Amino acid sequence: MRGPAAPVIRGVVAGTDTESAVSLLSRDWDGVDAIELRIDTMMAPDLERLLTCPRSLPVVVTVRPQWEGGKFQGTENERIKLLEEASRLGAEAVDVEHRAKSLPGLHERTSLILSYHDFEGTPANLNEIRRDMEAREPREVKIVTTARSPKDLVSIRRLLGEPREGVDLRRTAFCMGSIGLPSRILAGAWGSAATYVALEKNQASAPGQLTVEDLQAVYGQGPVDPDTRVFGVAGNPVGQSLGPLLHNRFFLSEGRSAVYVPFLADSLNELIEVGPGLSLFGLSVTIPHKNEAARLTPDLNPEAKACGAANTLLFDGVSSVPTRGFSFDGEAAAQAIEDGVGGKDELKRRLERGPLVVVGAGGTAAAVGFALTQRGARGFLVNRGKDRGEALAKRLGLSFRGLEDLGSLDPSVVVHTTSVGMAPDVTECLIPASALPSGCVVMDAVYRPIETRLLGLARERGCLCISGLEMFIRQAAMQANEFAGKPFPLDWARELLLDALGEEKVLGQ
Ligand code: NAP
């Protein structure tokens, strides 16, 4: 569903030869409203062939010079001539740089898009630049900067919200780069006339550009308007997060005006300080910001308080101080194990029969250890580093052991919480087969791949295996309960993610 504020989606064709560009121009692209044809990337472009080939979408012709980040090497006169020729041949619009010394003479059917690009950052005088551009009365101004911090996203949103003098004037603005990605996704909510996408994978023509498939499948289809609530995942890295797919699909199925985006952030504080300017209402927090999340939040759930780490923050949209913080990792892992063994009582029985072994002493170990010791588990915490391991073991009331002791602990439940075995190092495994007695429960917090080497070994030994995906979907459902007012069904989430992960699920075997 495309709402009233939906921006024009322009798919970029930036090939190297005329024929491959013609074949892209002739195709029907679901979810694309117009094509930007980058003449500057092509060797000896045949404009006539390009613009008169059978095509169903309007075309914006761009001949980006090197001085504006493009590839065109000819003279300015040659460039302007190409743009005029494109107009004569039927281009619906041409994109001309604001810094160009002169503008092409255009046929009346061709609109002028006046553009400005900054590949280094987002200048402080954006509004001045916009005013200068709009004073030249193009059909559209397009201002594209590079986000260096979340503050730049707010500058772009403000720019889009500035009063407009001409009713007909269209204004497009967004930030390039991974930090800028939310501004491409939120273009419609913020009033941008257009957003740009790559038509195919590995075809991005600018840093941070999404494919049309990702924009459609992961982000853009819910109702989007200026009141859209923004949620997201904050961390570094965040590019591989499955959160956007899961939460956006759920918002869509619930008919909510909300979007969940990846916020690449070096500092969590920097992001949440500008949260109100982004209409930010909730965050999932991941590596390396979980401890900072807890420090910045006065009201924490017991698990977050005990671990000094939070993976979920809520905001009221007005203040940058989180209204509430939660850690759901431990509870999610404990519930995944309970569901895997057949219920709370069965887990209790198993924990009475033999010890719990938590492997690792990081944030996940603290959360999982908290939730399981709250359920009466006793046993061992095993870690490579002694000081860190001993400190956490003491806090949890577990006994510390080194990795070399793993074979002698005879556990009933093993939870692996380090990142060993995570893609791309899928053949690694910290726990030897001899440490996994037949019948014991083995859970791996790692979920990419879903079937890790550890789970493969455990399965061979006749253990009951629980994947990190089960923990992931449960903590995400708890987040959805906070973000959307209700949790999503676990079966729905599992199916969606198994489908999205495709062959990646079995890389560890
Ligand atoms: P973390 O805080 O960085 O914990 C690192 C722990 O792993 C430390 O105990 C460290 O030992 C140990 N470790 C790291 N590399 C090691 C190696 N090569 N050999 C031995 N020990 C090693 O990480 P975290 O935030 O707890 O996350 C850990 C894993 O859990 C990640 O893979 C993450 O994706 C996963 N996770 C999954 C979910 C889920 O929903 N399924 C949720 C949260 C996290 P030292 O103390 O000796 O350095």
Coordinates of C-alpha atoms and ligand atoms in Angstrom, one line a residue:
M1 CA 0.0 0.0 0.0
R2 CA 1.4 3.4 -1.0
G3 CA 0.1 6.2 1.2
P4 CA -0.6 9.8 0.0
A5 CA 3.0 10.8 1.1
A6 CA 4.7 8.1 -0.9
P7 CA 7.7 9.5 -2.7
V8 CA 8.5 8.9 -6.3
I9 CA 10.8 5.9 -6.4
R10 CA 13.5 6.5 -9.0
G11 CA 15.5 3.4 -10.0
V12 CA 19.0 4.3 -11.2
V13 CA 20.4 2.9 -14.5
A14 CA 24.1 3.6 -14.4
G15 CA 25.5 1.0 -16.9
T16 CA 28.5 1.2 -19.0
D17 CA 27.0 0.6 -22.5
T18 CA 23.9 1.6 -24.4
E19 CA 22.5 -1.9 -25.0
S20 CA 22.6 -3.0 -21.3
A21 CA 20.9 0.3 -20.3
V22 CA 18.3 -0.2 -23.0
S23 CA 17.5 -3.6 -21.7
L24 CA 17.0 -2.2 -18.2
L25 CA 14.9 0.7 -19.5
S26 CA 12.6 -1.7 -21.4
R27 CA 11.8 -3.8 -18.4
D28 CA 8.8 -3.4 -16.1
W29 CA 10.1 -2.6 -12.6
D30 CA 7.6 -3.4 -9.9
G31 CA 7.7 -0.6 -7.3
V32 CA 9.6 1.9 -9.5
D33 CA 8.0 5.1 -10.7
A34 CA 10.7 6.6 -12.9
I35 CA 14.2 5.8 -14.1
E36 CA 17.3 8.0 -13.6
L37 CA 19.5 7.4 -16.6
R38 CA 23.2 8.2 -15.7
I39 CA 24.7 9.0 -19.1
D40 CA 28.0 9.9 -17.4
T41 CA 28.8 6.3 -16.5
M42 CA 28.4 5.1 -20.1
M43 CA 31.0 4.8 -22.9
A44 CA 29.8 6.5 -26.1
P45 CA 26.1 6.6 -25.1
D46 CA 23.6 6.5 -28.0
L47 CA 21.1 9.0 -26.7
E48 CA 18.6 8.4 -29.5
R49 CA 18.5 4.7 -28.9
L50 CA 18.3 5.1 -25.2
L51 CA 15.4 7.6 -25.2
T52 CA 13.4 6.2 -28.1
C53 CA 13.5 2.5 -27.1
P54 CA 10.1 1.1 -25.9
R55 CA 9.9 2.0 -22.2
S56 CA 7.0 2.3 -19.7
L57 CA 8.6 4.7 -17.2
P58 CA 9.5 8.4 -17.3
V59 CA 13.2 9.0 -17.5
V60 CA 15.4 11.6 -15.7
V61 CA 18.6 12.1 -17.6
T62 CA 21.7 12.9 -15.6
V63 CA 25.2 13.7 -17.0
R64 CA 27.0 14.1 -13.7
P65 CA 30.4 15.9 -14.0
Q66 CA 33.5 14.8 -12.1
W67 CA 33.3 18.0 -10.1
E68 CA 30.0 16.8 -8.6
G69 CA 31.0 13.2 -8.0
G70 CA 30.1 11.9 -11.4
K71 CA 32.1 10.4 -14.3
F72 CA 31.6 12.8 -17.2
Q73 CA 35.0 13.9 -18.5
G74 CA 34.0 16.1 -21.4
T75 CA 33.7 19.9 -21.5
E76 CA 30.8 21.8 -19.9
N77 CA 29.6 22.7 -23.4
E78 CA 29.4 19.1 -24.4
R79 CA 27.6 18.2 -21.2
I80 CA 24.9 20.9 -21.7
K81 CA 24.5 19.8 -25.3
L82 CA 23.9 16.2 -24.2
L83 CA 21.2 17.4 -21.8
E84 CA 19.5 19.5 -24.5
E85 CA 19.6 16.6 -26.9
A86 CA 18.1 14.4 -24.2
S87 CA 15.3 16.9 -23.8
R88 CA 14.7 17.0 -27.6
L89 CA 14.5 13.2 -27.7
G90 CA 11.8 13.1 -25.0
A91 CA 13.4 12.9 -21.6
E92 CA 10.7 13.7 -19.1
A93 CA 13.3 15.4 -16.8
V94 CA 17.0 16.3 -16.7
D95 CA 19.0 16.6 -13.5
V96 CA 21.4 19.6 -13.6
E97 CA 23.9 20.5 -10.9
H98 CA 23.2 23.8 -9.0
R99 CA 26.9 24.6 -9.4
A100 CA 26.7 24.3 -13.2
K101 CA 27.7 27.6 -14.8
S102 CA 24.7 27.6 -17.2
L103 CA 21.5 25.6 -17.6
P104 CA 20.5 23.7 -20.7
G105 CA 17.6 25.0 -22.9
L106 CA 14.8 22.5 -22.4
H107 CA 11.8 21.4 -24.4
E108 CA 8.7 22.4 -22.4
R109 CA 7.8 18.7 -21.7
T110 CA 11.1 18.3 -19.9
S111 CA 11.2 19.3 -16.2
L112 CA 14.3 20.7 -14.6
I113 CA 15.7 19.0 -11.4
L114 CA 18.3 21.2 -9.9
S115 CA 20.6 19.1 -7.7
Y116 CA 23.3 19.6 -5.0
H117 CA 25.5 16.8 -3.7
D118 CA 28.0 16.7 -0.8
F119 CA 30.0 13.5 -0.6
E120 CA 31.9 14.7 2.6
G121 CA 29.2 15.7 5.0
T122 CA 26.1 17.8 5.6
P123 CA 26.8 21.5 5.5
A124 CA 25.5 23.9 8.2
N125 CA 24.1 26.3 5.6
L126 CA 21.7 23.8 3.9
N127 CA 18.8 26.2 4.1
E128 CA 20.8 28.9 2.4
I129 CA 21.7 26.4 -0.4
R130 CA 18.1 25.4 -0.7
R131 CA 16.9 29.0 -1.0
D132 CA 19.4 29.8 -3.7
M133 CA 18.3 26.7 -5.6
E134 CA 14.6 27.4 -5.2
A135 CA 15.1 31.0 -6.4
R136 CA 16.0 29.6 -9.8
E137 CA 12.5 28.1 -10.0
P138 CA 13.2 24.5 -11.2
R139 CA 10.5 21.9 -11.1
E140 CA 12.4 20.1 -8.3
V141 CA 15.3 20.7 -6.1
K142 CA 17.3 17.7 -5.0
I143 CA 19.7 18.1 -2.1
V144 CA 21.8 15.0 -1.2
T145 CA 24.4 15.1 1.5
T146 CA 26.5 12.6 3.5
A147 CA 25.4 11.8 7.0
R148 CA 28.3 11.7 9.5
S149 CA 26.1 11.5 12.5
P150 CA 22.4 11.1 13.3
K151 CA 22.2 14.9 13.7
D152 CA 22.5 15.1 9.9
L153 CA 19.3 13.1 9.5
V154 CA 17.5 15.7 11.5
S155 CA 19.0 18.5 9.4
I156 CA 17.6 16.8 6.3
R157 CA 14.2 16.3 7.9
R158 CA 14.0 20.0 8.9
L159 CA 15.1 21.1 5.4
L160 CA 12.2 19.1 3.9
G161 CA 9.8 20.7 6.4
E162 CA 10.7 24.3 5.6
P163 CA 7.8 26.3 4.2
R164 CA 7.4 26.2 0.5
E165 CA 7.0 29.3 -1.6
G166 CA 5.9 27.7 -4.9
V167 CA 3.1 25.1 -4.6
D168 CA 4.4 23.3 -7.6
L169 CA 7.9 23.1 -6.3
R170 CA 9.0 19.6 -5.5
R171 CA 11.7 19.1 -2.9
T172 CA 13.8 15.9 -2.6
A173 CA 16.4 15.5 0.1
F174 CA 18.2 12.6 1.8
C175 CA 21.6 11.6 3.1
M176 CA 24.0 9.1 1.5
G177 CA 26.1 6.6 3.5
S178 CA 25.2 3.9 5.9
I179 CA 24.3 6.5 8.7
G180 CA 22.1 8.2 6.1
L181 CA 20.0 5.1 5.2
P182 CA 17.0 6.0 7.5
S183 CA 16.6 9.3 5.5
R184 CA 16.2 7.3 2.3
I185 CA 13.6 5.0 3.9
L186 CA 11.8 7.8 5.7
A187 CA 11.7 10.0 2.6
G188 CA 7.9 9.8 2.3
A189 CA 7.2 10.4 5.9
W190 CA 9.5 13.5 5.8
G191 CA 8.0 14.9 2.7
S192 CA 10.7 14.2 0.2
A193 CA 9.4 14.2 -3.4
A194 CA 11.6 11.3 -4.4
T195 CA 14.0 8.6 -3.2
Y196 CA 16.5 6.7 -5.3
V197 CA 17.0 2.9 -5.4
A198 CA 19.3 0.4 -7.2
L199 CA 17.3 -1.8 -9.6
E200 CA 19.4 -4.8 -8.9
K201 CA 21.8 -6.1 -6.2
N202 CA 25.4 -4.7 -6.4
Q203 CA 24.1 -1.9 -8.7
A204 CA 24.1 0.9 -6.1
S205 CA 25.1 4.2 -7.8
A206 CA 25.6 6.0 -4.5
P207 CA 26.7 5.0 -1.0
G208 CA 23.9 3.6 1.1
Q209 CA 21.4 3.1 -1.8
L210 CA 18.9 0.3 -1.2
T211 CA 17.6 -2.0 -3.9
V212 CA 14.0 -1.6 -4.9
E213 CA 13.4 -5.1 -3.7
D214 CA 14.7 -4.3 -0.2
L215 CA 12.8 -1.0 -0.1
Q216 CA 9.6 -2.8 -0.9
A217 CA 10.1 -6.1 0.9
V218 CA 11.7 -4.8 4.1
Y219 CA 10.6 -1.2 4.5
G220 CA 8.2 0.9 2.5
Q221 CA 4.8 -0.6 2.3
G222 CA 2.8 0.5 5.4
P223 CA 0.9 3.7 5.7
V224 CA 3.5 6.5 6.0
D225 CA 2.8 10.1 6.9
P226 CA 4.4 12.9 8.9
D227 CA 3.1 11.3 12.2
T228 CA 4.7 8.0 11.4
R229 CA 6.4 6.7 14.5
V230 CA 10.0 5.7 14.0
F231 CA 11.6 2.6 15.6
G232 CA 14.9 1.1 14.8
V233 CA 17.9 -0.9 15.7
A234 CA 21.0 1.0 17.0
G235 CA 24.4 -0.5 16.9
N236 CA 27.5 -1.0 14.9
P237 CA 27.3 -3.0 12.7
V238 CA 23.5 -3.1 11.9
G239 CA 23.5 -3.9 8.2
Q240 CA 22.8 -7.6 8.7
S241 CA 20.0 -7.1 11.3
L242 CA 16.8 -9.1 10.8
G243 CA 14.9 -6.6 12.9
P244 CA 13.7 -4.4 10.1
L245 CA 12.1 -7.3 8.2
L246 CA 10.4 -8.6 11.3
H247 CA 9.1 -5.4 12.8
N248 CA 8.1 -3.7 9.6
R249 CA 6.2 -6.7 8.5
F250 CA 4.4 -6.8 11.8
F251 CA 3.6 -3.1 11.7
L252 CA 2.2 -3.6 8.2
S253 CA 0.1 -6.5 9.3
E254 CA -1.2 -4.5 12.2
G255 CA -1.9 -1.4 10.0
R256 CA 0.3 0.8 12.1
S257 CA 1.9 4.0 10.8
A258 CA 5.3 3.0 12.0
V259 CA 8.7 2.2 10.4
Y260 CA 11.7 0.3 11.8
V261 CA 15.1 1.4 10.4
P262 CA 18.7 0.6 11.0
F263 CA 20.6 3.3 12.8
L264 CA 24.3 2.8 12.4
A265 CA 25.7 4.7 15.4
D266 CA 29.1 5.1 16.9
S267 CA 27.5 6.6 20.0
L268 CA 24.1 5.7 21.3
N269 CA 23.9 9.0 23.2
E270 CA 24.4 11.0 20.0
L271 CA 21.4 9.1 18.4
I272 CA 19.0 9.4 21.3
E273 CA 19.8 13.1 21.8
V274 CA 18.3 13.8 18.4
G275 CA 15.5 11.1 18.9
P276 CA 12.6 13.7 19.2
G277 CA 13.7 15.3 15.9
L278 CA 13.4 11.9 14.3
S279 CA 10.0 11.0 15.9
L280 CA 11.9 8.1 17.5
F281 CA 9.7 6.0 19.8
G282 CA 11.7 2.9 20.3
L283 CA 15.0 1.2 19.8
S284 CA 16.4 -2.3 19.7
V285 CA 20.0 -1.9 21.0
T286 CA 22.8 -4.2 19.9
I287 CA 26.6 -4.5 19.9
P288 CA 28.3 -2.3 21.3
H289 CA 25.7 -0.1 22.9
K290 CA 23.8 -2.3 25.4
N291 CA 25.7 -1.1 28.5
E292 CA 25.4 2.5 27.4
A293 CA 21.6 1.9 26.9
A294 CA 21.3 0.8 30.5
R295 CA 23.4 3.7 31.8
L296 CA 21.2 6.3 30.0
T297 CA 17.9 4.9 31.2
P298 CA 16.6 5.6 34.7
D299 CA 13.8 3.0 34.6
L300 CA 15.0 -0.5 33.8
N301 CA 13.3 -4.0 34.0
P302 CA 14.9 -6.3 36.6
E303 CA 17.0 -8.2 34.0
A304 CA 18.5 -5.0 32.6
K305 CA 19.2 -3.7 36.1
A306 CA 20.9 -7.0 37.1
C307 CA 23.0 -7.1 33.9
G308 CA 23.7 -3.4 33.5
A309 CA 22.7 -3.8 29.9
A310 CA 19.5 -3.1 27.9
N311 CA 18.5 -4.3 24.5
T312 CA 15.2 -2.3 24.2
L313 CA 14.5 1.4 24.8
L314 CA 11.2 3.3 24.7
F315 CA 10.8 7.0 24.2
D316 CA 7.9 9.4 24.4
G317 CA 8.8 11.3 21.2
V318 CA 9.4 14.5 23.2
S319 CA 12.3 13.8 25.6
S320 CA 15.6 12.2 24.7
V321 CA 15.7 10.3 28.0
P322 CA 14.3 6.8 27.5
T323 CA 11.0 6.3 29.4
R324 CA 11.9 2.6 29.9
G325 CA 14.6 0.2 29.2
F326 CA 14.5 -3.6 29.0
S327 CA 16.8 -6.6 28.6
F328 CA 14.8 -9.4 27.0
D329 CA 17.8 -11.6 25.9
G330 CA 17.9 -13.8 29.1
E331 CA 14.1 -14.2 29.3
A332 CA 13.9 -15.0 25.6
A333 CA 16.7 -17.7 25.9
A334 CA 15.0 -19.2 29.0
Q335 CA 11.6 -19.3 27.3
A336 CA 13.2 -20.9 24.2
I337 CA 14.7 -23.6 26.3
E338 CA 11.5 -24.2 28.2
D339 CA 9.5 -24.4 25.0
G340 CA 12.2 -26.7 23.5
V341 CA 12.1 -29.2 26.5
G342 CA 8.3 -29.1 26.9
G343 CA 7.6 -26.6 29.6
K344 CA 8.8 -24.9 32.8
D345 CA 8.4 -28.0 34.9
E346 CA 10.5 -30.1 32.6
L347 CA 13.3 -27.6 32.5
K348 CA 13.2 -27.5 36.3
R349 CA 13.4 -31.3 36.5
R350 CA 16.4 -31.3 34.1
L351 CA 18.2 -28.6 36.0
E352 CA 17.7 -30.6 39.2
R353 CA 19.3 -33.7 37.5
G354 CA 22.5 -31.9 36.4
P355 CA 24.2 -28.6 36.3
L356 CA 23.8 -25.7 33.9
V357 CA 26.9 -24.7 31.9
V358 CA 26.9 -21.2 30.5
V359 CA 29.8 -20.7 28.1
G360 CA 31.0 -17.1 27.8
A361 CA 31.0 -14.1 30.1
G362 CA 29.8 -11.2 28.0
G363 CA 26.4 -9.4 27.9
T364 CA 24.5 -12.4 26.6
A365 CA 26.0 -14.7 29.2
A366 CA 25.0 -12.2 32.0
A367 CA 21.4 -12.0 30.7
V368 CA 21.0 -15.8 30.1
G369 CA 22.7 -16.6 33.4
F370 CA 20.3 -14.2 35.2
A371 CA 17.1 -15.7 33.7
L372 CA 18.2 -19.3 34.3
T373 CA 19.5 -18.8 37.9
Q374 CA 16.2 -17.0 38.6
R375 CA 14.6 -20.2 37.6
G376 CA 16.7 -22.1 40.1
A377 CA 19.6 -23.3 37.9
R378 CA 22.9 -24.0 39.6
G379 CA 26.2 -24.9 37.9
F380 CA 29.1 -23.4 36.0
L381 CA 30.1 -20.4 34.1
V382 CA 32.9 -21.3 31.6
N383 CA 35.0 -18.6 30.0
R384 CA 38.3 -18.1 28.2
G385 CA 39.3 -15.0 30.3
K386 CA 39.6 -15.8 34.0
D387 CA 38.9 -12.3 35.5
R388 CA 35.8 -11.6 33.5
G389 CA 34.6 -15.2 33.9
E390 CA 35.1 -15.2 37.7
A391 CA 33.4 -11.8 38.2
L392 CA 30.3 -12.8 36.3
A393 CA 30.2 -16.3 37.8
K394 CA 30.2 -14.7 41.3
R395 CA 27.4 -12.3 40.4
L396 CA 25.3 -15.1 39.2
G397 CA 26.1 -17.6 42.0
L398 CA 27.7 -20.0 39.5
S399 CA 31.2 -21.7 39.8
F400 CA 33.8 -20.5 37.4
R401 CA 35.7 -23.0 35.2
G402 CA 38.2 -22.5 32.4
L403 CA 37.5 -23.8 28.8
E404 CA 39.8 -26.8 29.5
D405 CA 37.3 -28.1 32.1
L406 CA 34.4 -28.3 29.7
G407 CA 34.8 -32.1 29.2
S408 CA 34.3 -32.9 32.9
L409 CA 31.1 -31.0 33.9
D410 CA 28.4 -33.5 32.9
P411 CA 25.8 -30.8 32.2
S412 CA 22.0 -31.1 31.8
V413 CA 21.8 -27.8 30.0
V414 CA 24.6 -26.0 28.0
V415 CA 24.1 -22.5 26.7
H416 CA 26.8 -21.1 24.4
T417 CA 26.9 -17.3 24.5
T418 CA 30.1 -16.3 22.7
S419 CA 30.3 -15.3 19.0
V420 CA 32.4 -18.3 18.1
G421 CA 30.9 -20.1 15.1
M422 CA 29.1 -17.0 13.8
A423 CA 29.2 -16.4 10.0
P424 CA 31.6 -16.1 8.3
D425 CA 33.6 -18.4 10.7
V426 CA 31.0 -21.1 10.5
T427 CA 33.4 -24.1 11.0
E428 CA 34.5 -22.9 14.5
C429 CA 33.2 -24.4 17.7
L430 CA 34.4 -23.7 21.2
I431 CA 32.8 -26.7 22.9
P432 CA 34.2 -30.2 22.2
A433 CA 31.8 -33.1 21.5
S434 CA 33.0 -34.8 24.7
A435 CA 31.4 -31.9 26.7
L436 CA 28.0 -32.7 25.3
P437 CA 26.5 -35.8 27.0
S438 CA 23.7 -37.5 25.1
G439 CA 20.3 -36.2 26.2
C440 CA 21.5 -32.9 27.4
V441 CA 20.0 -29.6 26.2
V442 CA 22.2 -27.5 24.0
M443 CA 21.4 -24.0 23.0
D444 CA 23.6 -21.7 20.9
A445 CA 22.9 -18.0 21.1
V446 CA 24.6 -17.6 17.7
Y447 CA 21.8 -17.7 15.0
R448 CA 23.7 -16.9 11.8
P449 CA 23.9 -19.6 10.6
I450 CA 20.9 -21.1 12.3
E451 CA 22.4 -24.6 12.4
T452 CA 25.8 -23.8 13.8
R453 CA 28.7 -26.3 14.0
L454 CA 28.0 -26.6 17.7
L455 CA 24.4 -27.6 17.1
G456 CA 25.5 -30.0 14.4
L457 CA 27.9 -31.7 16.9
A458 CA 25.3 -31.8 19.6
R459 CA 22.7 -33.3 17.3
E460 CA 25.2 -36.1 16.4
R461 CA 25.7 -36.7 20.2
G462 CA 21.9 -37.1 20.7
C463 CA 21.4 -33.8 22.5
L464 CA 18.2 -31.7 22.4
C465 CA 19.2 -28.7 20.3
I466 CA 17.8 -25.2 20.5
S467 CA 18.8 -22.6 17.9
G468 CA 19.7 -19.0 18.6
L469 CA 16.9 -18.1 16.2
E470 CA 14.4 -19.3 18.9
M471 CA 15.9 -16.8 21.3
F472 CA 16.0 -14.1 18.7
I473 CA 12.4 -14.3 17.7
R474 CA 11.3 -14.4 21.3
Q475 CA 13.2 -11.3 22.3
A476 CA 11.9 -9.6 19.1
A477 CA 8.3 -10.6 20.0
M478 CA 8.9 -9.0 23.5
Q479 CA 10.1 -5.9 21.7
A480 CA 7.1 -5.9 19.4
N481 CA 4.9 -6.0 22.5
E482 CA 6.5 -2.7 23.6
F483 CA 6.6 -1.1 20.1
A484 CA 3.3 -2.2 18.7
G485 CA 1.3 -3.1 21.8
K486 CA 1.3 -6.8 21.2
P487 CA 3.8 -9.6 20.5
F488 CA 3.8 -11.2 17.1
P489 CA 3.1 -14.9 16.8
L490 CA 6.3 -17.0 17.0
D491 CA 5.4 -19.3 14.2
W492 CA 4.8 -16.4 11.9
A493 CA 8.2 -14.9 12.8
R494 CA 10.1 -18.2 12.4
E495 CA 8.6 -18.8 9.0
L496 CA 9.4 -15.3 7.8
L497 CA 13.0 -15.5 9.0
L498 CA 13.7 -19.0 7.7
D499 CA 12.4 -17.9 4.4
A500 CA 14.5 -14.7 4.4
L501 CA 17.7 -16.5 5.5
G502 CA 17.3 -19.2 2.7
E503 CA 20.5 -21.2 2.3
E504 CA 22.3 -19.3 5.0
K505 CA 20.5 -21.4 7.6
V506 CA 22.6 -24.5 7.1
L507 CA 26.0 -23.0 6.5
G508 CA 27.3 -24.5 9.7
Q509 CA 26.8 -28.1 8.8
Ligands
NAP1 P1 30.3 -10.2 24.1 O1 29.7 -9.4 25.2 O2 31.3 -9.6 23.2 O3 30.8 -11.6 24.7 C1 32.0 -12.1 24.3 C2 32.2 -13.4 25.1 O4 32.7 -14.3 24.1 C3 33.3 -13.2 26.1 O5 33.1 -14.1 27.2 C4 34.6 -13.7 25.4 O6 35.5 -14.3 26.2 C5 34.0 -14.7 24.5 N1 34.7 -15.0 23.3 C6 34.7 -14.2 22.2 N2 35.6 -14.7 21.3 C7 36.1 -15.8 21.8 C8 37.0 -16.8 21.3 N3 37.5 -16.7 20.1 N4 37.3 -17.8 22.1 C9 36.8 -17.9 23.4 N5 35.9 -17.0 23.9 C10 35.6 -16.0 23.1 O7 29.2 -10.7 23.1 P2 27.6 -10.8 23.4 O8 27.0 -9.5 23.2 O9 27.4 -11.4 24.7 O10 27.2 -11.7 22.2 C11 27.6 -13.0 22.0 C12 26.9 -13.8 20.9 O11 25.5 -13.9 21.3 C13 26.9 -13.1 19.6 O12 27.2 -14.0 18.6 C14 25.5 -12.5 19.4 O13 25.1 -12.5 18.1 C15 24.7 -13.6 20.2 N6 23.4 -13.1 20.6 C16 22.3 -13.7 20.2 C17 21.1 -13.3 20.6 C18 19.9 -14.0 20.1 O14 18.8 -13.5 20.2 N7 20.0 -15.2 19.6 C19 20.9 -12.2 21.4 C20 22.1 -11.5 21.8 C21 23.3 -12.0 21.4 P3 36.7 -13.4 27.0 O15 36.0 -12.8 28.2 O16 37.7 -14.3 27.2 O17 37.1 -12.3 26.0

